[in-house]
XYZ file of C-alpha atoms in Angstrom:
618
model
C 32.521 -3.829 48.296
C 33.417 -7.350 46.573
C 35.862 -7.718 44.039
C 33.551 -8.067 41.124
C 31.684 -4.755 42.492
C 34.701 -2.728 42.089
C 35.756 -3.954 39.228
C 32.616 -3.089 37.484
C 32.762 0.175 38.736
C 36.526 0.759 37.660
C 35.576 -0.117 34.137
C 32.512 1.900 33.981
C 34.874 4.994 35.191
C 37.343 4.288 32.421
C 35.542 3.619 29.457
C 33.607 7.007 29.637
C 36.900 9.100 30.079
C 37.581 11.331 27.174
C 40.716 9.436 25.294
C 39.985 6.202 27.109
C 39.404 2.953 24.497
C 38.708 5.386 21.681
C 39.024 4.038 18.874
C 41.739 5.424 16.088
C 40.554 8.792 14.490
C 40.070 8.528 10.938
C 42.850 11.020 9.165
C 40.630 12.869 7.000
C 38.079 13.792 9.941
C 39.920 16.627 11.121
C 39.752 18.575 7.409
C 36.008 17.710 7.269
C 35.406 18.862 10.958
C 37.287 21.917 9.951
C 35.694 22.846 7.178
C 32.059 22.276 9.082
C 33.673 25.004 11.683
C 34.319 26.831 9.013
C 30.549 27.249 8.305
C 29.006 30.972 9.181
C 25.547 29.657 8.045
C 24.172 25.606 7.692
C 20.112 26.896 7.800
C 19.008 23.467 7.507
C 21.769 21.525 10.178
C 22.936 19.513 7.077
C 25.755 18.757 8.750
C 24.298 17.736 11.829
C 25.407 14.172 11.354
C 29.179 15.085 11.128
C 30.203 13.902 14.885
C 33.382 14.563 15.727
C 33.454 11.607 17.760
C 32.459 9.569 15.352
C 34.014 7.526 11.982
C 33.125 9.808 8.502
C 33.451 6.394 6.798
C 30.627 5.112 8.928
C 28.015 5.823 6.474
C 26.632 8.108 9.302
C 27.847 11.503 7.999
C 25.639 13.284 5.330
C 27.446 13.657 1.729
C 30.526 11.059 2.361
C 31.741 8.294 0.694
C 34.859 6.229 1.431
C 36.899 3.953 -0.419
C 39.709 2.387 1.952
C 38.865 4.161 4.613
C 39.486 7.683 3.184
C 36.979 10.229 2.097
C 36.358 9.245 -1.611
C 33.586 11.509 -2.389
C 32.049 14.605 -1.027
C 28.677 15.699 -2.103
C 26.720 18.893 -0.786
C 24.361 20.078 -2.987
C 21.425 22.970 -2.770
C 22.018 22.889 1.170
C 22.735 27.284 1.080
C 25.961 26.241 3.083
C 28.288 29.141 3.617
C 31.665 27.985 4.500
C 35.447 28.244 3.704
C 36.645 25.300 1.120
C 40.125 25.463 2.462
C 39.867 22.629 4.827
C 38.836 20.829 1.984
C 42.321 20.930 0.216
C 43.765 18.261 3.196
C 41.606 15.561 1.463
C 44.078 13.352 -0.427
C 42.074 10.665 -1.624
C 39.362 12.883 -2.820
C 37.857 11.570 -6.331
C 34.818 13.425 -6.328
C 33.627 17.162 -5.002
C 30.273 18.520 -5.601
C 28.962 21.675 -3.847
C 26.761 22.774 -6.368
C 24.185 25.762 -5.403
C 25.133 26.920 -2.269
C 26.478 30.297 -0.985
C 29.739 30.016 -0.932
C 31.850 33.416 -1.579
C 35.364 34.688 -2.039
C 38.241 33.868 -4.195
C 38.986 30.760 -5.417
C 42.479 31.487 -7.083
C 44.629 31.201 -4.034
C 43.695 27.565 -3.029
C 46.590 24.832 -2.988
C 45.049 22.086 -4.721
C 48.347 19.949 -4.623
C 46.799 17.076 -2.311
C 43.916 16.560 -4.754
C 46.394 16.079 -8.093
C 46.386 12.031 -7.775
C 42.367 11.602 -7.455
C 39.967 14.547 -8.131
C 37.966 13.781 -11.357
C 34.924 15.503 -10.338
C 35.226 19.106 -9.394
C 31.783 20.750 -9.481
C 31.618 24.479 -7.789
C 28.862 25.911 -9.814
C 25.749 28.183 -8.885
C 27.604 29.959 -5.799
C 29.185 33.387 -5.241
C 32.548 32.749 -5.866
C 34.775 36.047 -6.992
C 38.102 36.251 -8.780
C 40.154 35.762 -11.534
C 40.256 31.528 -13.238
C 41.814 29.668 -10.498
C 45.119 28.780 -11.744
C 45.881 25.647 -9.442
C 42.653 23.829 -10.985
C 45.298 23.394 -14.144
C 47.783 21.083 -12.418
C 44.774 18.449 -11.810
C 45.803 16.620 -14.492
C 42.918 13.833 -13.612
C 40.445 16.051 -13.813
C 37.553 15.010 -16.314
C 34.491 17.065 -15.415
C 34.797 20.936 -14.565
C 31.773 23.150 -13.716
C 32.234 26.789 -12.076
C 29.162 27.678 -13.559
C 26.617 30.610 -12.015
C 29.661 31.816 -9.937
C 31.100 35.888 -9.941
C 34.080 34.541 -11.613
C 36.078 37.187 -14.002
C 39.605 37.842 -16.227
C 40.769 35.514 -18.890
C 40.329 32.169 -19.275
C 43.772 30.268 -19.240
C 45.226 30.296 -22.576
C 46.666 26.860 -21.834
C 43.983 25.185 -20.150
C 43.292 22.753 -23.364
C 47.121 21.421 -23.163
C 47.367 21.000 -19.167
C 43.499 19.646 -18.885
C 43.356 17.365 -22.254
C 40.908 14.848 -21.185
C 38.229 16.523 -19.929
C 34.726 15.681 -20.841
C 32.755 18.528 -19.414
C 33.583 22.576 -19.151
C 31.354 24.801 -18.289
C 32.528 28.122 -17.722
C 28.910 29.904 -18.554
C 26.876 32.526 -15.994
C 30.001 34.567 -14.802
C 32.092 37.535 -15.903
C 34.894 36.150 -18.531
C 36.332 38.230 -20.764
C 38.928 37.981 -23.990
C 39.144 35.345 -26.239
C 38.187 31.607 -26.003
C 41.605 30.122 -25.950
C 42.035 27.782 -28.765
C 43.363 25.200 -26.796
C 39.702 24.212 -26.033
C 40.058 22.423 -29.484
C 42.790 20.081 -28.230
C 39.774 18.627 -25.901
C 39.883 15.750 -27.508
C 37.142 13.893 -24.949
C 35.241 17.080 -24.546
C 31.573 16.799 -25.152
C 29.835 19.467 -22.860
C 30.986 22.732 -23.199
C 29.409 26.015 -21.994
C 30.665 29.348 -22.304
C 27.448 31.486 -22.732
C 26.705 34.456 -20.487
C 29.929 35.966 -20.002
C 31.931 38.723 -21.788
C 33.993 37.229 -23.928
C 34.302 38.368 -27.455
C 36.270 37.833 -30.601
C 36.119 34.820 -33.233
C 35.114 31.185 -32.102
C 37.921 28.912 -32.381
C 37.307 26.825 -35.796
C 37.249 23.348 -33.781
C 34.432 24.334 -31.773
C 32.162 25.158 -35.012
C 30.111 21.837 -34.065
C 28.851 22.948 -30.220
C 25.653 24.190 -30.604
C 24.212 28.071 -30.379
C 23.857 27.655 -26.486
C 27.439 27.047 -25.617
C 27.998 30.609 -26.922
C 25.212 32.365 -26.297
C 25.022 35.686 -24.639
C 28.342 36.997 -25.573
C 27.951 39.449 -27.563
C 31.522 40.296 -28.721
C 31.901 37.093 -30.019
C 31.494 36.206 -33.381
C 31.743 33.322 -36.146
C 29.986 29.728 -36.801
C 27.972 28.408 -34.637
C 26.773 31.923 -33.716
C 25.190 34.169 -36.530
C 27.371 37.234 -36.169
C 29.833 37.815 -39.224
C 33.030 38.263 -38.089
C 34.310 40.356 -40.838
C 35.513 44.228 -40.097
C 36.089 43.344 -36.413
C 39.336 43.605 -34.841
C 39.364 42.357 -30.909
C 42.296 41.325 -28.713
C 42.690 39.938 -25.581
C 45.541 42.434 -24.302
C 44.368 44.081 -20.999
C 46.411 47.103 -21.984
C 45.300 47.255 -25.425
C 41.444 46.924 -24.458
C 42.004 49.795 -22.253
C 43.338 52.269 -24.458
C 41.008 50.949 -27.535
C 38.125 51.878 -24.917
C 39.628 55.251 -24.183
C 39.936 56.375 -28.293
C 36.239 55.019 -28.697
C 34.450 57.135 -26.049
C 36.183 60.118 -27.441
C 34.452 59.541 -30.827
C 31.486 58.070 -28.445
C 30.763 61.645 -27.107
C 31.583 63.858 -30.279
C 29.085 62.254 -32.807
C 26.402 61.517 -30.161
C 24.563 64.692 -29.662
C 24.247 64.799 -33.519
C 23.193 61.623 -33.857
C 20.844 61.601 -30.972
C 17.857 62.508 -32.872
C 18.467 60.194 -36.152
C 18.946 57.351 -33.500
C 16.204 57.728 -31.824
C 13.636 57.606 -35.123
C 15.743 54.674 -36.013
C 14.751 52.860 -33.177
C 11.231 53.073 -33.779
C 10.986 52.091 -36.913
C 12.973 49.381 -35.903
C 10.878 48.074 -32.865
C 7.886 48.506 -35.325
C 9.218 46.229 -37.471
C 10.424 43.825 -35.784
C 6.808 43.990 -33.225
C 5.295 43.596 -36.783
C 7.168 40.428 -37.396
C 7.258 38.899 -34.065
C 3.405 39.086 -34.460
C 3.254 37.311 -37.778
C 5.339 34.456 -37.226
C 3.288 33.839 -33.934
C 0.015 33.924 -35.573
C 1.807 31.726 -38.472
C 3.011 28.726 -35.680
C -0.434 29.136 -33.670
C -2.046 27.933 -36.862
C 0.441 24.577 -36.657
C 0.535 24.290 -33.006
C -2.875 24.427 -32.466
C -4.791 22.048 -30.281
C -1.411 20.719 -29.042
C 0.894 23.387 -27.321
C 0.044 24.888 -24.543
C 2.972 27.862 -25.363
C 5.012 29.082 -27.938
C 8.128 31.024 -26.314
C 10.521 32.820 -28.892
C 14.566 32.520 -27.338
C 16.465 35.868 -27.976
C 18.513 34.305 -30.977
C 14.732 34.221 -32.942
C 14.224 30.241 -32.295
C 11.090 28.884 -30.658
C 10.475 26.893 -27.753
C 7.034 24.830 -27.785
C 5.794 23.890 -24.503
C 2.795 21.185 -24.802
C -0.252 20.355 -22.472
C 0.950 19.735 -18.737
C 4.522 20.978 -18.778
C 5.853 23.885 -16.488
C 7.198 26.952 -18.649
C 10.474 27.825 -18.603
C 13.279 30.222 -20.240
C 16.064 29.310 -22.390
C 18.447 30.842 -20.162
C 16.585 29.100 -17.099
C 17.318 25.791 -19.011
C 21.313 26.562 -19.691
C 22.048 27.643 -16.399
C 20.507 24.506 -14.870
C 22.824 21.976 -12.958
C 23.204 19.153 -15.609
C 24.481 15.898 -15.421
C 25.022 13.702 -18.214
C 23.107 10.195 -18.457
C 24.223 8.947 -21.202
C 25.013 9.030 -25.090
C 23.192 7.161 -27.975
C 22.442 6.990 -31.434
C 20.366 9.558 -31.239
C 22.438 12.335 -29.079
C 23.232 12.780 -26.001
C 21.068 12.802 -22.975
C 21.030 15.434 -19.858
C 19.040 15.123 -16.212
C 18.756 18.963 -15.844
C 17.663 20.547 -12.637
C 16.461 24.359 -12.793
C 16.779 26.422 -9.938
C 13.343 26.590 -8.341
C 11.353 24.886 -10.363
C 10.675 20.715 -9.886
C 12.318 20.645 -6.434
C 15.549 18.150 -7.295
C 13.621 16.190 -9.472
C 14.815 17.941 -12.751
C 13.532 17.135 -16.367
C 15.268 14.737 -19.032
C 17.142 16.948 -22.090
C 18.208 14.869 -25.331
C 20.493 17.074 -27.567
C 20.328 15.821 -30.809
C 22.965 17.505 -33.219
C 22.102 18.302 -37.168
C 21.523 19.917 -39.843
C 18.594 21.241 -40.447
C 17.652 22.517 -44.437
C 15.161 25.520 -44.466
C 12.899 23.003 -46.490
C 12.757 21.097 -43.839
C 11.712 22.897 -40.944
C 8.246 22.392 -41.591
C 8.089 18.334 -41.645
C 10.187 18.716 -38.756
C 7.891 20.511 -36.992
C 4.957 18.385 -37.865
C 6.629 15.417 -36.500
C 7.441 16.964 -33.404
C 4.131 18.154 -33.061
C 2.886 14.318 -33.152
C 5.081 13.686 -30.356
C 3.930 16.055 -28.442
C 0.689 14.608 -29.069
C 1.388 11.158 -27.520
C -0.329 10.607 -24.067
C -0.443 7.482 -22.533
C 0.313 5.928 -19.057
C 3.249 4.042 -20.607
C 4.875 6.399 -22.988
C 7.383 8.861 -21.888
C 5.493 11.904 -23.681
C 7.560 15.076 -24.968
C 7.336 18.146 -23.376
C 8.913 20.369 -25.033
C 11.358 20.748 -27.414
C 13.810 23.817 -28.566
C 14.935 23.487 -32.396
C 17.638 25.724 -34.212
C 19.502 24.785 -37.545
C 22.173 22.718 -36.046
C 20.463 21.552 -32.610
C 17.057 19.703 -31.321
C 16.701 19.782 -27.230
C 14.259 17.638 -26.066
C 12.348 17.685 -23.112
C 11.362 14.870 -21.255
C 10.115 13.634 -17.839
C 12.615 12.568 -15.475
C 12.489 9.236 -14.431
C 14.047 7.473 -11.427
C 14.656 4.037 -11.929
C 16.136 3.961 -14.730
C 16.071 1.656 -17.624
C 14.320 -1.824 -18.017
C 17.930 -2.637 -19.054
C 19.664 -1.626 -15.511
C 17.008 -3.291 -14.092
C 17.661 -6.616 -15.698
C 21.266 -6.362 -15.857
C 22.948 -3.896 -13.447
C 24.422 -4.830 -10.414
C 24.246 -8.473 -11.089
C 26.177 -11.395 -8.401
C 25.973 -11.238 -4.940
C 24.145 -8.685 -2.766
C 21.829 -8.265 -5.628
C 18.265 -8.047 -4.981
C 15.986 -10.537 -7.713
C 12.911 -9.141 -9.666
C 10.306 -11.115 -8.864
C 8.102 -12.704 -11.434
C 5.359 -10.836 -11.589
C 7.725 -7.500 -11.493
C 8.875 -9.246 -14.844
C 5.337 -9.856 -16.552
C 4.103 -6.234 -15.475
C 6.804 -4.537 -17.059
C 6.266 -6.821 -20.646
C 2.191 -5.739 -20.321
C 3.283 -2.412 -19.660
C 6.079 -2.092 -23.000
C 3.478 -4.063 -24.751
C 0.500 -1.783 -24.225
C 2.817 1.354 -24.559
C 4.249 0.032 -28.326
C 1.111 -0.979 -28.936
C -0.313 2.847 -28.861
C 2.190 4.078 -30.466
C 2.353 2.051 -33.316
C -1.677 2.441 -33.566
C -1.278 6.559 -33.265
C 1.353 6.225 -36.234
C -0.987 4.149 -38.423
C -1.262 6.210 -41.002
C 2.252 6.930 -41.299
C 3.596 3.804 -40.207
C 6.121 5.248 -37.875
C 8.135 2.640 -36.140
C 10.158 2.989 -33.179
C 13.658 2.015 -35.173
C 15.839 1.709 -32.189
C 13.898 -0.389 -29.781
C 16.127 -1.757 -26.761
C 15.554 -2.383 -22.761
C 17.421 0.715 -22.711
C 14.445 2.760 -24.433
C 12.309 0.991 -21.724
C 12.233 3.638 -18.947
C 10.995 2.936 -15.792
C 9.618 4.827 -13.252
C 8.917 4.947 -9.307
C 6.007 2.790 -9.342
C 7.863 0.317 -11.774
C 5.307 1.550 -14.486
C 7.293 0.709 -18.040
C 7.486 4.167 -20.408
C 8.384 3.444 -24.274
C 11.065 6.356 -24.495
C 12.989 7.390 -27.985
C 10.300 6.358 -30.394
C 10.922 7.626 -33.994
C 13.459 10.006 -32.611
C 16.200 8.888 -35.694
C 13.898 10.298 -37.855
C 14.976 13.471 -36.445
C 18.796 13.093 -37.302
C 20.697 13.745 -40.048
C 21.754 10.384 -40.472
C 20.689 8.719 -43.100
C 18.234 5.938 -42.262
C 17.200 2.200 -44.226
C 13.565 1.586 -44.256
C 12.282 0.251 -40.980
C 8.481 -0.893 -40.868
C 7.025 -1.548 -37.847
C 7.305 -5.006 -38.108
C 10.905 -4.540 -37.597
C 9.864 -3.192 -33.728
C 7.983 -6.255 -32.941
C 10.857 -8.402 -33.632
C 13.049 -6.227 -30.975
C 10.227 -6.361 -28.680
C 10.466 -10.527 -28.530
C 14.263 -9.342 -28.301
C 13.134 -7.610 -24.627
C 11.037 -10.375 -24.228
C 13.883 -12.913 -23.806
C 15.756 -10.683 -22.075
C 13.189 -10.770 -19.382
C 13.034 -14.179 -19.200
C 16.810 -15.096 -19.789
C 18.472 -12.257 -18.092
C 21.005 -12.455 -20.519
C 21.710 -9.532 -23.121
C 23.205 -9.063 -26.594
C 26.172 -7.208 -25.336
C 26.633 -10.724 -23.387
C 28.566 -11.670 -26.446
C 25.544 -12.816 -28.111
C 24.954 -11.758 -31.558
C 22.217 -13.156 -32.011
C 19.626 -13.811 -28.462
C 16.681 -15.866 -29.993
C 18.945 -18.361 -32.069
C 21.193 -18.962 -28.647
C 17.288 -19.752 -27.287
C 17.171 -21.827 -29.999
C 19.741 -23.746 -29.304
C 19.558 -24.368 -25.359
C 15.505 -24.982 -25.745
C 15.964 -27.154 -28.914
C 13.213 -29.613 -29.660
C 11.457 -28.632 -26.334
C 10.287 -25.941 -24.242
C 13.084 -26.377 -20.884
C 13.391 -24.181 -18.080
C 17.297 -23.962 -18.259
C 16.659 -21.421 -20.486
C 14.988 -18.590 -18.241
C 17.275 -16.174 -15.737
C 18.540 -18.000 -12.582
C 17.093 -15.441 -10.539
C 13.640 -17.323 -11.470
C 14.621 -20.919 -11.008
C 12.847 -20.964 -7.641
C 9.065 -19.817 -9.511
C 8.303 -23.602 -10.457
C 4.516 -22.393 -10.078
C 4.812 -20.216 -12.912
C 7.244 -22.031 -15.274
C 3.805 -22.102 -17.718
C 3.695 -18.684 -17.402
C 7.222 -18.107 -18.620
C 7.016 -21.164 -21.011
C 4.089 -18.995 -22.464
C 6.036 -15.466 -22.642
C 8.650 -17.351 -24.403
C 6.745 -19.076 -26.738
C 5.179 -15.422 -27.491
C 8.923 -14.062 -27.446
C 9.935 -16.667 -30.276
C 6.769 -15.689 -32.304
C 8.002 -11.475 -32.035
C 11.259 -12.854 -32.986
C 10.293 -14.518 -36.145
C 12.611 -14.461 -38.807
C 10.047 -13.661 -41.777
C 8.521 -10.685 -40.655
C 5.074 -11.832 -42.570
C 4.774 -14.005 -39.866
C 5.278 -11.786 -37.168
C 1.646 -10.988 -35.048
C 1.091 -6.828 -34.903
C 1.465 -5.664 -31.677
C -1.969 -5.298 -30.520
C -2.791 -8.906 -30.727
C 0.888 -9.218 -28.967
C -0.451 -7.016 -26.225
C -3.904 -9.467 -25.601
C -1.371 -12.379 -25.369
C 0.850 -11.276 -22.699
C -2.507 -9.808 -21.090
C -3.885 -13.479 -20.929
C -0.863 -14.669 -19.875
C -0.954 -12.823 -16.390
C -4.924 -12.686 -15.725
C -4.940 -16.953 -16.508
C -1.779 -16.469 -13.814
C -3.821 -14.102 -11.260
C -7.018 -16.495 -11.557
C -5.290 -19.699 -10.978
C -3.257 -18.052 -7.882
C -6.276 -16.837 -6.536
C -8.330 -20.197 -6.715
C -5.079 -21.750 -5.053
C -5.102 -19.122 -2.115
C -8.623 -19.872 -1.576
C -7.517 -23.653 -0.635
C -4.960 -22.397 0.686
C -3.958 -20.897 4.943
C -4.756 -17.148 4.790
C -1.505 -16.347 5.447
C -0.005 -17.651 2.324
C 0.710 -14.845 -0.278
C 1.253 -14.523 -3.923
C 4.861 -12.828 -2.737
C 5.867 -15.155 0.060
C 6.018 -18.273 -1.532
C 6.507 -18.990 -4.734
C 10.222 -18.356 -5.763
C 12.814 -17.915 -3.617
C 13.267 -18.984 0.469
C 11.762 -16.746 2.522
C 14.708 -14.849 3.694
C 15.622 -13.622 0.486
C 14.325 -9.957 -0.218
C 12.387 -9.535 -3.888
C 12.215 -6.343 -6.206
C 8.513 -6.222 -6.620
C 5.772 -3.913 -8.161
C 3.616 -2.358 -6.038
C-alpha cells in the first residue's frame, strides 16, 4: 500500500467519524432541536428540514431567520404542530415568534420569559388551545410591541397593570377566550396602541372612557359590558371585578333566581313571543327595504348580531362577522383614509386572506343612505385593472372594507423598495405595462363616475396595487369621500395631474418623499430646453433602443402634469397615447427581430449585460 494510498484512506476514516472536523454547533440549535422533540404530533413533517447536524442559520431550516448568527425570528404558522414552547424560552436573541393556528395546549403562565426581555417585539400565540390564567411573565417584556393570544382557552383577569408595564404596544388582542372582570384602564395609557380586540370573552362592566374611539368589534360579544362604543346604557348596573364579591353576588341572585321563576314562567314565556314576532316582523322589513337598494348588485345581505349589515357583492365568498374578527390579521399599513388589514379566515381562501380597510367616523342617520349609494357604486366597479370592493360592513362609527388581496404589493415598492445593490431592475416594458394598465384602469373609473364626476382624490403609486401577474389595480378610488374629514373640491382633472406624477416616477425612479416637493418642476429643470436622457431612472440607462419610447411617456407625463388644469388631456385620450406608445414600440421590435438571428429576444438584449437578472411581466 503506497504512501498516498494510505493516506487517502486515513482521511476518508476520519472525516466521517462522529465529532471529527465538525464544524462549531450553533448555540441556539439545541433549544430549537428541543423543542422539535418536544413535538407529539408534526402531521405534515414541517420540521423535517431541522437537521441536527446541520447550521439553523443556514437558510435550510423551515421558519428561521438569523441575524448574527442567532435565531432572530421564528415563524410556524397553520402547520397543527403540537409541541411544548418551553425550549423556546433559551432563545436570547429572539425578535420575532409567530405560531399562530396550531394545536398547541396547556398553560402558558408558568413560562420564564427572562431570556426574551432584550429582543422579543413580536409575540403572536393566537388560534391554539392554550389554558390558564394571563401569563404574568409576558409583562416584564418591556420591548414588546405586538401581542396576540387570540382564539386560545385563556381565562381570569386581565392584568390590571398591563397598560403601565407594556406602554408601547401597537397591537392587543385578547378576543376568542374566556376573560372575565373589568378592562383595566391602563389600556388607555397605550399611547401607540392602534389594534385592540377584546370581543368574545366574559368581561363585563363599563368601557374605560379612553377607549370610546375603538370601534363596536373590539367589544363585541361581551355582554356584561357596557358604555360608548357599545349600545348598552350603563346606568343601574353595579359590577366588580372582586373574585369573592362575584361569588357571593351570584349566590344572593339565584336565590331570588329560583323564587320568582315559577311565577314568572308563564308571563315569560308569552313575552317571548311577542317579542320574536316582532322583531321576525322587522328583520323582514328592513330586508325587503335594502333588497330594493341593493338590487342588481349584491349578491347577499347578512345582518351582524348588533343589527348592522354586511353586503356581499357578485363573486365574493360569504362570510360571518365573527368569522372576520377572529381571523389572523396583520397590519399593512395606515393612510389617509384608515388603516389597512391582510386578514386570513380560518378555512376559507387557503393563506391567501382578503384586504380589510377600517375607516373610522361618524356617521349622521341622514346620511346612511348616500352612504350606501356610494358604496353600492363601488361595488359596482368591474374591471381587469381595478381592485373592485367586495364587501363592506358599516356601523355609525366604523366602515370595513373588503378587498382582494394582492401579492406584490404597490407600484410604489416596486419602484422604490429595496433599492442599491442586490436589487433586481424592472425592465422597460415591465414599466410601460404597468402605465397602460393604471391608465386604462383610471380611465374606467373616471368614465363610470361621469355623471357624478367622482375623482380618485388621493392618487399615488401607493394606490397602484399590483398583483401576481404584474397586472396594475387602481385601489382607494373616492374612498375620502367616505370619511368624516372634511374635503376641498377635487375634479377629476386634479387625478390626471397625479397620474403624470406616477408617470415620472416610472421613468425617474425618484419619488416626492425623495425630498422633492415638487417632481415635474425638478424634470423641468434637469430636461430644460431639451428632451435628455439623464433624466430617466438609472436602472434604464442601458435601454438606448427605447429612449423614444421613454422620451414619449415623458413628454405625455409633462402634459398630465400641466399646471392649468384646462390644458390637461382627459384620461381616455391619455390612455390611447400611452397605448401607441408601446404597439409603435412592439412593431418596430418586431420588424428589427425579423432582420435580426432568431435567437435575439426583446428581453435579452436591449438594456442591461446579459448576466444581469430583469423583473419582467409575463
Amino acid at each position: 500500500m503506497t504512501i498516498t494510498t494510505l493516506f487517502l484512506f486515513l482521511f476518508s476514516f476520519l472525516i466521517h467519524r462522529p465529532g471529527i472536523f465538525a464544524f462549531p454547533q450553533n448555540p441556539d440549535a439545541s433549544a430549537l432541536f428541543a423543542f422539535k422533540q418536544s413535538c407529539s404530533s408534526d402531521p405534515g413533517s414541517s420540521l423535517a428540514s431541522w437537521n441536527p447536524t446541520t447550521d439553523p442559520c443556514n437558510d435550510t431550516w423551515k421558519g428561521v431567520t438569523c441575524r448574527n448568527g442567532h435565531v432572530d425570528r421564528l415563524i410556524l404558522e397553520g402547520l397543527s404542530l403540537v409541541c411544548h414552547v418551553v425550549p423556546l424560552t433559551d432563545l436570547p436573541y429572539l425578535s420575532v415568534l409567530s405560531l399562530k393556528n396550531n394545536s398547541f395546549t396547556g398553560p402558558v403562565i408558568g413560562l420564564d420569559l427572562a431570556m426574551w426581555r432584550p429582543h422579543l417585539k413580536l409575540l403572536y400565540l393566537s388560534h391554539n388551545q392554550f389554558t390558564g390564567p394571563f401569563p404574568h411573565t409576558i409583562l416584564a417584556l418591556r420591548h414588546l410591541r405586538r401581542l396576540d393570544l387570540a382564539g386560545n382557552r385563556l381565562s381570569g383577569l386581565i392584568p390590571s397593570q398591563i397598560g403601565n408595564l407594556l406602554p408601547n404596544l401597537f397591537t392587543l388582542r385578547l378576543e376568542s377566550n374566556h376573560f372575565s372582570g373589568e378592562i383595566p384602564t391602563s389600556i388607555a395609557k397605550m399611547a401607540y396602541l392602534s389594534d385592540l380586540n377584546l370581543s368574545y370573552n366574559w368581561l363585563e362592566g363599563k368601557i374605560p372612557p379612553r377607549l370610546f374611539s375603538f370601534p363596536q368589534s373590539s367589544f363585541l360579544g361581551n355582554h356584561e359590558l357596557c358604555g360608548d362604543p357599545l349600545q348598552h346604557n350603563c346606568s343601574n348596573r353595579n359590577f366588580t371585578s372582586d373574585p369573592a364579591v362575584v361569588s357571593r353576588r351570584e349566590r344572593n341572585k339565584w336565590v331570588g333566581i329560583v323564587v320568582v321563576a315559577a311565577a314568572l314562567a308563564g308571563l315569560v314565556v308569552i313575552l317571548v313571543l311577542t317579542v320574536a314576532a316582532v322583531l321576525c316582523f322587522k328583520k323582514k322589513r328592513k330586508k325587503g327595504q335594502l333588497g330594493n337598494v341593493n338590487q342588481g348588485t349584491t349578491k347577499k345581505v347578512q345582518e351582524t348580531e348588533t343589527g348592522e349589515v354586511m353586503v356581499f357583492f357578485e363573486g365574493c365568498e360569504e362570510f360571518t362577522m365573527e368569522e372576520l374578527m377572529r381571523g389572523s390579521a396583520e397590519m399593512l399599513g395606515r393612510g389617509v383614509v384608515g388603516t389597512t388589514y391582510r386578514v386570513v379566515m380560518e378555512g376559507r381562501g387557503g393563506d391567501k386572506g382578503v384586504v380589510v380597510k377600517r375607516v373610522r367616523r361618524e356617521r349622521r342617520k341622514e346620511e346612511e343612505a348616500t352612504e350606501r349609494k356610494v358604496l353600492e357604486q363601488m361595488g359596482g366597479w368591474r374591471h381587469p385593472n381595478v381592485a373592485g370592493l367586495q364587501a363592506y360592513y358599516s356601523s355609525a362609527d366604523e366602515l370595513l372594507l373588503v378587498f382582494d388581496f394582492v401579492h406584490n404589493g404597490s407600484l410604489y415598492d416596486i419602484l422604490h423598495r429595496n433599492r442599491g445593490p442586490g436589487r433586481i431592475p424592472i425592465s422597460w416594458s415591465t414599466r410601460l405595462k404597468l402605465a397602460v394598465d393604471a391608465a386604462r384602469g383610471l380611465a374606467y373609473l373616471h368614465g363610470e363616475s361621469k355623471s357624478n364626476n367622482i375623482p380618485h382624490q388621493h392618487l399615488t403609486s401607493s394606490n397602484i396595487l399590483v398583483d401576481s401577474n404584474f397586472n396594475a389595480l387602481i385601489s382607494d378610488f373616492s374612498l375620502l369621500t367616505l370619511t368624516s374629514q372634511p374635503l376641498l373640491y377635487s375634479p377629476q382633472s386634479s387625478d390626471v395631474y397625479n397620474f403624470g406624477v406616477v408617470l415620472l416616477e416610472i421613468l425617474t425612479g425618484r419619488t416626492t418623499e425623495d425630498g422633492m416637493v415638487d417632481l415635474p418642476k425638478w424634470v423641468q429643470t434637469v430636461v430644460r430646453e431639451e428632451w435628455t436622457s439623464e433624466v430617466f431612472d438609472v436602472e434604464l440607462w442601458g435601454c438606448k433602443d427605447m429612449e423614444d419610447e421613454m422620451v414619449a411617456l415623458l413628454q405625455i407625463a409633462m402634459l398630465c402634469a400641466s399646471k392649468e388644469p384646462k390644458d390637461r388631456p382627459k384620461m381616455t385620450v391619455v390612455c390611447k397615447m400611452i397605448e401607441e406608445i408601446r404597439d409603435r414600440g412592439s412593431r418596430s421590435r418586431s420588424r428589427s427581430r425579423s432582420s435580426q438571428s432568431p435567437s435575439l429576444t426583446f428581453e435579452s438584449s436591449p438594456c442591461l449585460s446579459e448576466d444581469t437578472p430583469t423583473l419582467t411581466s409575463s
